[in-house]
């Protein structure tokens, strides 16, 4: 994976397969502590303690078609390579929280990538999931919430390409506004 | 900075249009978007399908993502599923091939046989 947004696209699909209806994503850059923290919290079916203990292994998957699953191991590796870490908390029938931490200025930290594209592709493909995205950098905050958008804009269709293009641009402008000058790939 | 109010104008404009993927009886394009697909470049492929369909004003074709189909070495993989249930599987996709498939297969009804999975088996 070339950037964090691709890992997000991958990991969020785990939430969707777990029948989540609500996915909260927060991306928090703290320039004083030099950390970029990504949290994905869902209300899906969660994992048993047994599965949770094994889930970082590439040889564990819930899928029947193959015997391995690389999504979480690759995500974890990308954090560890930058001096960060990945933690997963989960409770059966309540949901799962994945927390990835990167060191912002580490030479091996992968760039944030096109967060807007990740969110809009998910929106255009999945009808029954509400996604809330929060970008935070010290005092700056940007929020995007499909639940609020659907409430405020009646009958809006996330399947219309003009709508999703606009949302993609909106999110990426937000990302620039929040992370510009702190994450060196965004200026 | 874009303001969220701009969305209202777009909403009004698009209400009259048929939603890009409202027609359940149309062709479905399904892009494999699991770890293997994403790592192989499935995201720009999906984006290209959406853009090309919009460019050509095609409204009865849906584009969705799915998990791993099981032949990771041939990713990115795209299934084009016709209303009668028949299916064409394209492999080792990239944005250029996606644009070509919209022009040839979706618009003209000619399957791009050189990109199908049969070529790899």
PDB file of N, CA and C in Angstrom, chain A residues 5-6 9 114-125 159-162 164-166 168-169 172, chain B residues 20-21 29-33 37-38 41-56 62-65 76-78 93-100 102:
ATOM      1  N   UNK A   5      -4.440   6.345   3.098  1.00  0.00           N
ATOM      2  CA  UNK A   5      -5.839   6.299   2.647  1.00  0.00           C
ATOM      3  C   UNK A   5      -6.185   4.934   2.045  1.00  0.00           C
ATOM      4  N   UNK A   6      -5.203   4.254   1.445  1.00  0.00           N
ATOM      5  CA  UNK A   6      -5.460   2.919   0.891  1.00  0.00           C
ATOM      6  C   UNK A   6      -5.641   1.898   2.020  1.00  0.00           C
ATOM      7  N   UNK A   9      -9.145   2.409   3.292  1.00  0.00           N
ATOM      8  CA  UNK A   9     -10.131   1.806   2.393  1.00  0.00           C
ATOM      9  C   UNK A   9     -10.227   0.303   2.674  1.00  0.00           C
ATOM     10  N   UNK A 114      -5.148  10.168  -0.618  1.00  0.00           N
ATOM     11  CA  UNK A 114      -6.399  10.802  -1.034  1.00  0.00           C
ATOM     12  C   UNK A 114      -7.559  10.300  -0.159  1.00  0.00           C
ATOM     13  N   UNK A 115      -7.694  10.922   1.010  1.00  0.00           N
ATOM     14  CA  UNK A 115      -8.734  10.522   1.952  1.00  0.00           C
ATOM     15  C   UNK A 115     -10.125  10.725   1.331  1.00  0.00           C
ATOM     16  N   UNK A 116     -10.299  11.817   0.594  1.00  0.00           N
ATOM     17  CA  UNK A 116     -11.584  12.109  -0.036  1.00  0.00           C
ATOM     18  C   UNK A 116     -12.024  10.992  -0.970  1.00  0.00           C
ATOM     19  N   UNK A 117     -11.075  10.462  -1.742  1.00  0.00           N
ATOM     20  CA  UNK A 117     -11.392   9.383  -2.670  1.00  0.00           C
ATOM     21  C   UNK A 117     -11.795   8.114  -1.916  1.00  0.00           C
ATOM     22  N   UNK A 118     -11.064   7.805  -0.859  1.00  0.00           N
ATOM     23  CA  UNK A 118     -11.406   6.632  -0.039  1.00  0.00           C
ATOM     24  C   UNK A 118     -12.839   6.729   0.479  1.00  0.00           C
ATOM     25  N   UNK A 119     -13.176   7.884   1.048  1.00  0.00           N
ATOM     26  CA  UNK A 119     -14.515   8.044   1.623  1.00  0.00           C
ATOM     27  C   UNK A 119     -15.593   7.987   0.541  1.00  0.00           C
ATOM     28  N   UNK A 120     -15.364   8.662  -0.583  1.00  0.00           N
ATOM     29  CA  UNK A 120     -16.420   8.712  -1.596  1.00  0.00           C
ATOM     30  C   UNK A 120     -16.615   7.362  -2.288  1.00  0.00           C
ATOM     31  N   UNK A 121     -15.532   6.607  -2.476  1.00  0.00           N
ATOM     32  CA  UNK A 121     -15.721   5.282  -3.079  1.00  0.00           C
ATOM     33  C   UNK A 121     -16.551   4.397  -2.151  1.00  0.00           C
ATOM     34  N   UNK A 122     -16.286   4.502  -0.858  1.00  0.00           N
ATOM     35  CA  UNK A 122     -17.071   3.727   0.103  1.00  0.00           C
ATOM     36  C   UNK A 122     -18.532   4.172   0.082  1.00  0.00           C
ATOM     37  N   UNK A 123     -18.750   5.498   0.053  1.00  0.00           N
ATOM     38  CA  UNK A 123     -20.114   6.018   0.048  1.00  0.00           C
ATOM     39  C   UNK A 123     -20.876   5.583  -1.186  1.00  0.00           C
ATOM     40  N   UNK A 124     -20.202   5.596  -2.337  1.00  0.00           N
ATOM     41  CA  UNK A 124     -20.914   5.281  -3.577  1.00  0.00           C
ATOM     42  C   UNK A 124     -21.213   3.798  -3.663  1.00  0.00           C
ATOM     43  N   UNK A 125     -20.488   3.000  -2.897  1.00  0.00           N
ATOM     44  CA  UNK A 125     -20.676   1.555  -2.998  1.00  0.00           C
ATOM     45  C   UNK A 125     -21.590   0.992  -1.907  1.00  0.00           C
ATOM     46  N   UNK A 159     -24.686   8.330  -4.956  1.00  0.00           N
ATOM     47  CA  UNK A 159     -24.349   7.584  -6.160  1.00  0.00           C
ATOM     48  C   UNK A 159     -24.201   8.521  -7.354  1.00  0.00           C
ATOM     49  N   UNK A 160     -24.541   9.771  -7.143  1.00  0.00           N
ATOM     50  CA  UNK A 160     -24.386  10.734  -8.232  1.00  0.00           C
ATOM     51  C   UNK A 160     -22.946  11.240  -8.258  1.00  0.00           C
ATOM     52  N   UNK A 161     -22.327  11.149  -9.421  1.00  0.00           N
ATOM     53  CA  UNK A 161     -20.888  11.441  -9.478  1.00  0.00           C
ATOM     54  C   UNK A 161     -20.585  12.907  -9.178  1.00  0.00           C
ATOM     55  N   UNK A 162     -21.524  13.804  -9.505  1.00  0.00           N
ATOM     56  CA  UNK A 162     -21.256  15.211  -9.182  1.00  0.00           C
ATOM     57  C   UNK A 162     -21.236  15.424  -7.675  1.00  0.00           C
ATOM     58  N   UNK A 164     -20.485  13.058  -5.437  1.00  0.00           N
ATOM     59  CA  UNK A 164     -19.307  12.454  -4.808  1.00  0.00           C
ATOM     60  C   UNK A 164     -18.033  13.200  -5.175  1.00  0.00           C
ATOM     61  N   UNK A 165     -17.976  13.748  -6.402  1.00  0.00           N
ATOM     62  CA  UNK A 165     -16.794  14.556  -6.745  1.00  0.00           C
ATOM     63  C   UNK A 165     -16.688  15.770  -5.843  1.00  0.00           C
ATOM     64  N   UNK A 166     -17.838  16.383  -5.584  1.00  0.00           N
ATOM     65  CA  UNK A 166     -17.823  17.566  -4.722  1.00  0.00           C
ATOM     66  C   UNK A 166     -17.370  17.176  -3.316  1.00  0.00           C
ATOM     67  N   UNK A 168     -15.572  14.638  -2.421  1.00  0.00           N
ATOM     68  CA  UNK A 168     -14.140  14.300  -2.444  1.00  0.00           C
ATOM     69  C   UNK A 168     -13.292  15.573  -2.343  1.00  0.00           C
ATOM     70  N   UNK A 169     -13.663  16.578  -3.146  1.00  0.00           N
ATOM     71  CA  UNK A 169     -12.933  17.844  -3.109  1.00  0.00           C
ATOM     72  C   UNK A 169     -13.068  18.539  -1.764  1.00  0.00           C
ATOM     73  N   UNK A 172     -10.877  16.767   0.787  1.00  0.00           N
ATOM     74  CA  UNK A 172      -9.450  17.007   0.560  1.00  0.00           C
ATOM     75  C   UNK A 172      -9.049  18.450   0.856  1.00  0.00           C
TER      76      UNK A 172
ATOM     77  N   UNK B  20     -26.925   8.094 -11.024  1.00  0.00           N
ATOM     78  CA  UNK B  20     -25.971   7.344 -11.832  1.00  0.00           C
ATOM     79  C   UNK B  20     -26.232   5.848 -11.770  1.00  0.00           C
ATOM     80  N   UNK B  21     -26.626   5.392 -10.612  1.00  0.00           N
ATOM     81  CA  UNK B  21     -26.773   3.949 -10.480  1.00  0.00           C
ATOM     82  C   UNK B  21     -28.113   3.571  -9.867  1.00  0.00           C
ATOM     83  N   UNK B  29     -20.981  -3.171 -12.746  1.00  0.00           N
ATOM     84  CA  UNK B  29     -19.526  -3.313 -12.777  1.00  0.00           C
ATOM     85  C   UNK B  29     -19.069  -3.486 -11.333  1.00  0.00           C
ATOM     86  N   UNK B  30     -18.395  -4.599 -11.053  1.00  0.00           N
ATOM     87  CA  UNK B  30     -17.993  -4.892  -9.685  1.00  0.00           C
ATOM     88  C   UNK B  30     -16.463  -4.967  -9.624  1.00  0.00           C
ATOM     89  N   UNK B  31     -15.889  -4.099  -8.799  1.00  0.00           N
ATOM     90  CA  UNK B  31     -14.433  -4.017  -8.717  1.00  0.00           C
ATOM     91  C   UNK B  31     -13.966  -4.719  -7.439  1.00  0.00           C
ATOM     92  N   UNK B  32     -13.029  -5.636  -7.564  1.00  0.00           N
ATOM     93  CA  UNK B  32     -12.463  -6.320  -6.394  1.00  0.00           C
ATOM     94  C   UNK B  32     -11.629  -5.337  -5.593  1.00  0.00           C
ATOM     95  N   UNK B  33     -12.057  -5.067  -4.355  1.00  0.00           N
ATOM     96  CA  UNK B  33     -11.394  -4.004  -3.591  1.00  0.00           C
ATOM     97  C   UNK B  33     -10.992  -4.537  -2.209  1.00  0.00           C
ATOM     98  N   UNK B  37      -6.560  -6.388  -4.139  1.00  0.00           N
ATOM     99  CA  UNK B  37      -6.985  -5.488  -5.202  1.00  0.00           C
ATOM    100  C   UNK B  37      -6.456  -4.080  -4.994  1.00  0.00           C
ATOM    101  N   UNK B  38      -6.599  -3.569  -3.767  1.00  0.00           N
ATOM    102  CA  UNK B  38      -6.153  -2.203  -3.474  1.00  0.00           C
ATOM    103  C   UNK B  38      -4.650  -2.086  -3.718  1.00  0.00           C
ATOM    104  N   UNK B  41      -3.771  -1.722  -7.266  1.00  0.00           N
ATOM    105  CA  UNK B  41      -4.202  -0.513  -7.965  1.00  0.00           C
ATOM    106  C   UNK B  41      -5.665  -0.490  -8.354  1.00  0.00           C
ATOM    107  N   UNK B  42      -6.533  -1.126  -7.567  1.00  0.00           N
ATOM    108  CA  UNK B  42      -7.962  -1.175  -7.915  1.00  0.00           C
ATOM    109  C   UNK B  42      -8.660   0.179  -7.731  1.00  0.00           C
ATOM    110  N   UNK B  43      -8.139   1.012  -6.841  1.00  0.00           N
ATOM    111  CA  UNK B  43      -8.853   2.266  -6.572  1.00  0.00           C
ATOM    112  C   UNK B  43      -8.901   3.190  -7.788  1.00  0.00           C
ATOM    113  N   UNK B  44      -7.766   3.470  -8.455  1.00  0.00           N
ATOM    114  CA  UNK B  44      -7.869   4.294  -9.666  1.00  0.00           C
ATOM    115  C   UNK B  44      -8.704   3.644 -10.764  1.00  0.00           C
ATOM    116  N   UNK B  45      -8.786   2.321 -10.776  1.00  0.00           N
ATOM    117  CA  UNK B  45      -9.615   1.637 -11.769  1.00  0.00           C
ATOM    118  C   UNK B  45     -11.089   1.960 -11.515  1.00  0.00           C
ATOM    119  N   UNK B  46     -11.508   1.869 -10.257  1.00  0.00           N
ATOM    120  CA  UNK B  46     -12.900   2.167  -9.920  1.00  0.00           C
ATOM    121  C   UNK B  46     -13.219   3.630 -10.215  1.00  0.00           C
ATOM    122  N   UNK B  47     -12.311   4.522  -9.837  1.00  0.00           N
ATOM    123  CA  UNK B  47     -12.517   5.953 -10.096  1.00  0.00           C
ATOM    124  C   UNK B  47     -12.669   6.211 -11.596  1.00  0.00           C
ATOM    125  N   UNK B  48     -11.854   5.534 -12.405  1.00  0.00           N
ATOM    126  CA  UNK B  48     -11.933   5.716 -13.859  1.00  0.00           C
ATOM    127  C   UNK B  48     -13.285   5.255 -14.403  1.00  0.00           C
ATOM    128  N   UNK B  49     -13.780   4.118 -13.925  1.00  0.00           N
ATOM    129  CA  UNK B  49     -15.100   3.654 -14.371  1.00  0.00           C
ATOM    130  C   UNK B  49     -16.159   4.720 -14.087  1.00  0.00           C
ATOM    131  N   UNK B  50     -16.145   5.271 -12.861  1.00  0.00           N
ATOM    132  CA  UNK B  50     -17.136   6.281 -12.495  1.00  0.00           C
ATOM    133  C   UNK B  50     -17.030   7.494 -13.408  1.00  0.00           C
ATOM    134  N   UNK B  51     -15.788   7.937 -13.660  1.00  0.00           N
ATOM    135  CA  UNK B  51     -15.589   9.135 -14.483  1.00  0.00           C
ATOM    136  C   UNK B  51     -16.001   8.907 -15.934  1.00  0.00           C
ATOM    137  N   UNK B  52     -15.626   7.760 -16.481  1.00  0.00           N
ATOM    138  CA  UNK B  52     -15.937   7.475 -17.884  1.00  0.00           C
ATOM    139  C   UNK B  52     -17.448   7.358 -18.095  1.00  0.00           C
ATOM    140  N   UNK B  53     -18.146   6.722 -17.144  1.00  0.00           N
ATOM    141  CA  UNK B  53     -19.592   6.582 -17.267  1.00  0.00           C
ATOM    142  C   UNK B  53     -20.255   7.947 -17.235  1.00  0.00           C
ATOM    143  N   UNK B  54     -19.745   8.807 -16.345  1.00  0.00           N
ATOM    144  CA  UNK B  54     -20.301  10.158 -16.235  1.00  0.00           C
ATOM    145  C   UNK B  54     -20.053  10.929 -17.533  1.00  0.00           C
ATOM    146  N   UNK B  55     -18.818  10.833 -18.028  1.00  0.00           N
ATOM    147  CA  UNK B  55     -18.432  11.538 -19.247  1.00  0.00           C
ATOM    148  C   UNK B  55     -19.360  11.186 -20.404  1.00  0.00           C
ATOM    149  N   UNK B  56     -19.766   9.932 -20.442  1.00  0.00           N
ATOM    150  CA  UNK B  56     -20.592   9.472 -21.550  1.00  0.00           C
ATOM    151  C   UNK B  56     -22.082   9.537 -21.230  1.00  0.00           C
ATOM    152  N   UNK B  62     -24.218   0.323 -12.793  1.00  0.00           N
ATOM    153  CA  UNK B  62     -23.785   0.562 -11.419  1.00  0.00           C
ATOM    154  C   UNK B  62     -22.326   0.145 -11.245  1.00  0.00           C
ATOM    155  N   UNK B  63     -21.616   0.853 -10.372  1.00  0.00           N
ATOM    156  CA  UNK B  63     -20.232   0.501 -10.060  1.00  0.00           C
ATOM    157  C   UNK B  63     -20.135   0.278  -8.554  1.00  0.00           C
ATOM    158  N   UNK B  64     -19.781  -0.912  -8.157  1.00  0.00           N
ATOM    159  CA  UNK B  64     -19.646  -1.183  -6.727  1.00  0.00           C
ATOM    160  C   UNK B  64     -18.347  -1.939  -6.472  1.00  0.00           C
ATOM    161  N   UNK B  65     -18.019  -2.060  -5.191  1.00  0.00           N
ATOM    162  CA  UNK B  65     -16.815  -2.804  -4.860  1.00  0.00           C
ATOM    163  C   UNK B  65     -17.181  -4.104  -4.150  1.00  0.00           C
ATOM    164  N   UNK B  76      -5.720  -6.009 -10.383  1.00  0.00           N
ATOM    165  CA  UNK B  76      -7.132  -5.719 -10.093  1.00  0.00           C
ATOM    166  C   UNK B  76      -8.085  -6.470 -11.023  1.00  0.00           C
ATOM    167  N   UNK B  77      -9.118  -7.038 -10.435  1.00  0.00           N
ATOM    168  CA  UNK B  77     -10.108  -7.812 -11.180  1.00  0.00           C
ATOM    169  C   UNK B  77     -11.443  -7.063 -11.198  1.00  0.00           C
ATOM    170  N   UNK B  78     -12.091  -7.081 -12.352  1.00  0.00           N
ATOM    171  CA  UNK B  78     -13.380  -6.407 -12.498  1.00  0.00           C
ATOM    172  C   UNK B  78     -14.366  -7.370 -13.162  1.00  0.00           C
ATOM    173  N   UNK B  93      -6.252  -5.210 -14.361  1.00  0.00           N
ATOM    174  CA  UNK B  93      -6.817  -3.965 -14.874  1.00  0.00           C
ATOM    175  C   UNK B  93      -5.947  -2.757 -14.546  1.00  0.00           C
ATOM    176  N   UNK B  94      -6.133  -1.705 -15.326  1.00  0.00           N
ATOM    177  CA  UNK B  94      -5.563  -0.401 -15.010  1.00  0.00           C
ATOM    178  C   UNK B  94      -6.534   0.650 -15.557  1.00  0.00           C
ATOM    179  N   UNK B  95      -6.318   1.928 -15.248  1.00  0.00           N
ATOM    180  CA  UNK B  95      -7.286   2.943 -15.690  1.00  0.00           C
ATOM    181  C   UNK B  95      -7.475   2.991 -17.212  1.00  0.00           C
ATOM    182  N   UNK B  96      -6.411   2.773 -17.983  1.00  0.00           N
ATOM    183  CA  UNK B  96      -6.537   2.817 -19.448  1.00  0.00           C
ATOM    184  C   UNK B  96      -7.478   1.709 -19.928  1.00  0.00           C
ATOM    185  N   UNK B  97      -7.278   0.497 -19.387  1.00  0.00           N
ATOM    186  CA  UNK B  97      -8.152  -0.616 -19.785  1.00  0.00           C
ATOM    187  C   UNK B  97      -9.594  -0.344 -19.363  1.00  0.00           C
ATOM    188  N   UNK B  98      -9.763   0.285 -18.197  1.00  0.00           N
ATOM    189  CA  UNK B  98     -11.113   0.581 -17.719  1.00  0.00           C
ATOM    190  C   UNK B  98     -11.835   1.504 -18.692  1.00  0.00           C
ATOM    191  N   UNK B  99     -11.129   2.532 -19.168  1.00  0.00           N
ATOM    192  CA  UNK B  99     -11.725   3.472 -20.119  1.00  0.00           C
ATOM    193  C   UNK B  99     -12.104   2.744 -21.409  1.00  0.00           C
ATOM    194  N   UNK B 100     -11.219   1.850 -21.821  1.00  0.00           N
ATOM    195  CA  UNK B 100     -11.465   1.090 -23.048  1.00  0.00           C
ATOM    196  C   UNK B 100     -12.678   0.172 -22.904  1.00  0.00           C
ATOM    197  N   UNK B 102     -15.257   0.634 -20.968  1.00  0.00           N
ATOM    198  CA  UNK B 102     -16.488   1.428 -21.031  1.00  0.00           C
ATOM    199  C   UNK B 102     -16.841   1.702 -22.494  1.00  0.00           C
TER     200      UNK B 102
END
